XYZ file of C-alpha atoms in Angstrom:
160
model
C 0.113 0.078 -0.023
C 2.844 2.510 0.989
C 4.651 1.887 -2.339
C 1.037 2.549 -4.255
C 1.128 5.861 -2.403
C 4.469 6.823 -2.931
C 4.094 6.177 -6.738
C 0.778 8.070 -6.799
C 2.331 11.520 -5.052
C 5.215 11.190 -7.074
C 3.125 11.194 -10.630
C 0.758 14.131 -8.832
C 3.895 15.953 -7.891
C 2.387 16.772 -4.498
C 5.010 18.747 -2.946
C 4.840 21.098 -5.401
C 0.923 21.311 -5.078
C 1.346 21.506 -1.656
C 3.805 24.606 -1.361
C 2.124 26.039 -4.292
C -1.157 26.123 -2.626
C 0.295 27.445 0.780
C 1.966 30.218 -1.215
C -1.136 31.149 -3.223
C -3.475 31.075 -0.416
C -1.437 32.567 2.348
C -0.662 29.221 4.316
C 2.356 29.835 6.876
C 4.271 26.851 6.389
C 7.777 25.644 7.996
C 6.919 21.957 6.858
C 7.147 20.462 3.210
C 4.855 17.280 1.999
C 7.326 14.316 1.186
C 7.891 10.547 2.213
C 10.660 10.233 5.064
C 14.000 9.269 3.974
C 14.504 5.431 3.140
C 10.365 5.060 2.438
C 7.527 4.776 4.357
C 4.587 7.021 4.650
C 3.520 10.103 2.866
C 4.103 12.927 5.752
C 4.280 16.609 6.298
C 8.443 17.279 7.947
C 9.734 20.455 8.995
C 12.129 22.349 6.422
C 14.466 23.672 9.343
C 15.097 23.836 12.538
C 12.293 25.299 14.986
C 12.012 26.546 18.271
C 9.458 25.441 21.089
C 5.885 26.636 20.559
C 6.828 27.914 17.318
C 4.062 27.230 14.573
C 4.774 24.569 11.544
C 1.607 25.083 9.602
C -1.056 28.269 9.973
C -4.184 28.221 7.834
C -5.739 31.220 7.622
C -9.490 30.472 9.161
C -11.662 31.170 5.376
C -10.062 27.990 3.905
C -11.020 26.065 7.090
C -13.737 23.831 6.900
C -15.407 23.677 10.175
C -18.203 21.942 12.239
C -19.277 23.218 15.416
C -20.859 21.847 18.138
C -23.727 23.849 18.284
C -26.480 24.296 15.360
C -26.365 27.725 13.740
C -22.622 28.707 14.905
C -21.139 27.552 11.205
C -20.925 29.862 8.542
C -21.122 26.744 6.250
C -23.999 25.788 8.329
C -25.893 22.404 6.429
C -29.352 21.149 6.728
C -27.773 18.819 8.863
C -26.941 21.182 11.192
C -30.451 22.636 11.321
C -31.466 19.874 13.363
C -32.141 20.147 16.916
C -31.999 16.740 17.687
C -28.519 15.813 18.406
C -29.014 12.108 18.050
C -30.102 12.708 14.299
C -27.232 14.295 12.963
C -24.506 12.230 11.433
C -21.249 12.023 13.178
C -18.972 14.886 12.421
C -16.559 13.313 10.684
C -19.857 12.477 8.180
C -20.605 16.735 8.341
C -17.321 17.496 7.532
C -16.716 15.258 4.485
C -20.187 16.325 3.308
C -18.724 19.751 3.136
C -15.477 18.877 1.249
C -17.751 17.470 -0.994
C -19.951 20.505 -1.422
C -16.775 21.960 -1.880
C -15.149 19.766 -4.721
C -18.732 19.873 -6.561
C -18.137 24.402 -6.321
C -20.854 24.978 -3.703
C -19.280 28.244 -3.474
C -19.654 29.143 -7.054
C -17.123 30.436 -9.716
C -17.504 33.773 -9.214
C -15.479 36.085 -6.646
C -15.596 36.180 -2.922
C -14.528 34.183 -0.010
C -17.075 31.229 -0.878
C -15.457 31.022 -4.141
C -12.297 31.041 -3.132
C -12.583 28.124 -0.586
C -14.072 26.013 -3.343
C -11.086 26.844 -5.702
C -9.153 26.061 -2.559
C -10.217 22.669 -2.087
C -10.711 21.761 -5.377
C -7.249 22.268 -6.001
C -6.169 20.475 -2.783
C -8.204 17.741 -3.308
C -5.747 16.403 -5.955
C -3.698 15.408 -3.109
C -6.433 12.695 -1.622
C -5.424 9.549 -1.811
C -6.703 7.482 -4.323
C -10.035 5.151 -3.591
C -8.110 1.931 -3.906
C -5.318 3.566 -1.118
C -7.829 3.823 1.286
C -8.878 1.432 3.817
C -12.385 3.085 4.670
C -14.972 0.036 4.007
C -16.534 2.410 1.783
C -13.498 1.993 -0.576
C -12.504 -1.194 -0.241
C -13.769 -3.642 -3.344
C -15.766 -6.844 -2.540
C -13.635 -9.574 -2.046
C -11.884 -7.342 0.836
C -14.906 -6.951 2.282
C -15.701 -10.625 2.097
C -12.336 -10.571 4.163
C -13.699 -8.410 7.096
C -14.625 -9.865 10.187
C -16.962 -7.634 11.123
C -20.569 -8.339 9.246
C -21.956 -4.975 9.677
C -18.923 -3.026 8.940
C -18.845 -5.108 5.788
C -22.452 -3.901 5.111
C -22.181 -0.745 5.195
C -19.186 -0.678 2.857
C -21.163 -2.224 0.231
C -24.036 0.222 0.398
């Protein structure tokens, strides 16, 4: 799996994409996206010595996908956040994933303004997401691997 990710990262020139996006969108970065020497999973690595407490990465708030605890607190409020019954709301990671999908679909529009900039940023950033074949989430697994799962409800969820 690690080799598949490394080849994909190389083919998509992720280190250059990460650096370009950081520069273009005002992200402070004392890190670089890379594969560790000797191989392994990609990650963020310091580009220089840093002092204790010094930030390594600072992303402007307007570029962040945010999920607040209480409905109405989030400027990117969705139908799910409008539900007052917390038990009826999907898990936070699902709500954040829905926001990401909305941004990739261009929910912010292609015109000007902060909403359009947010959509452009996430569409460009998505090129650095791992391919589905490199993920271990049940929704990305082929049927042959779902058959090997030792947890039937999880395997069934992956088939939906």
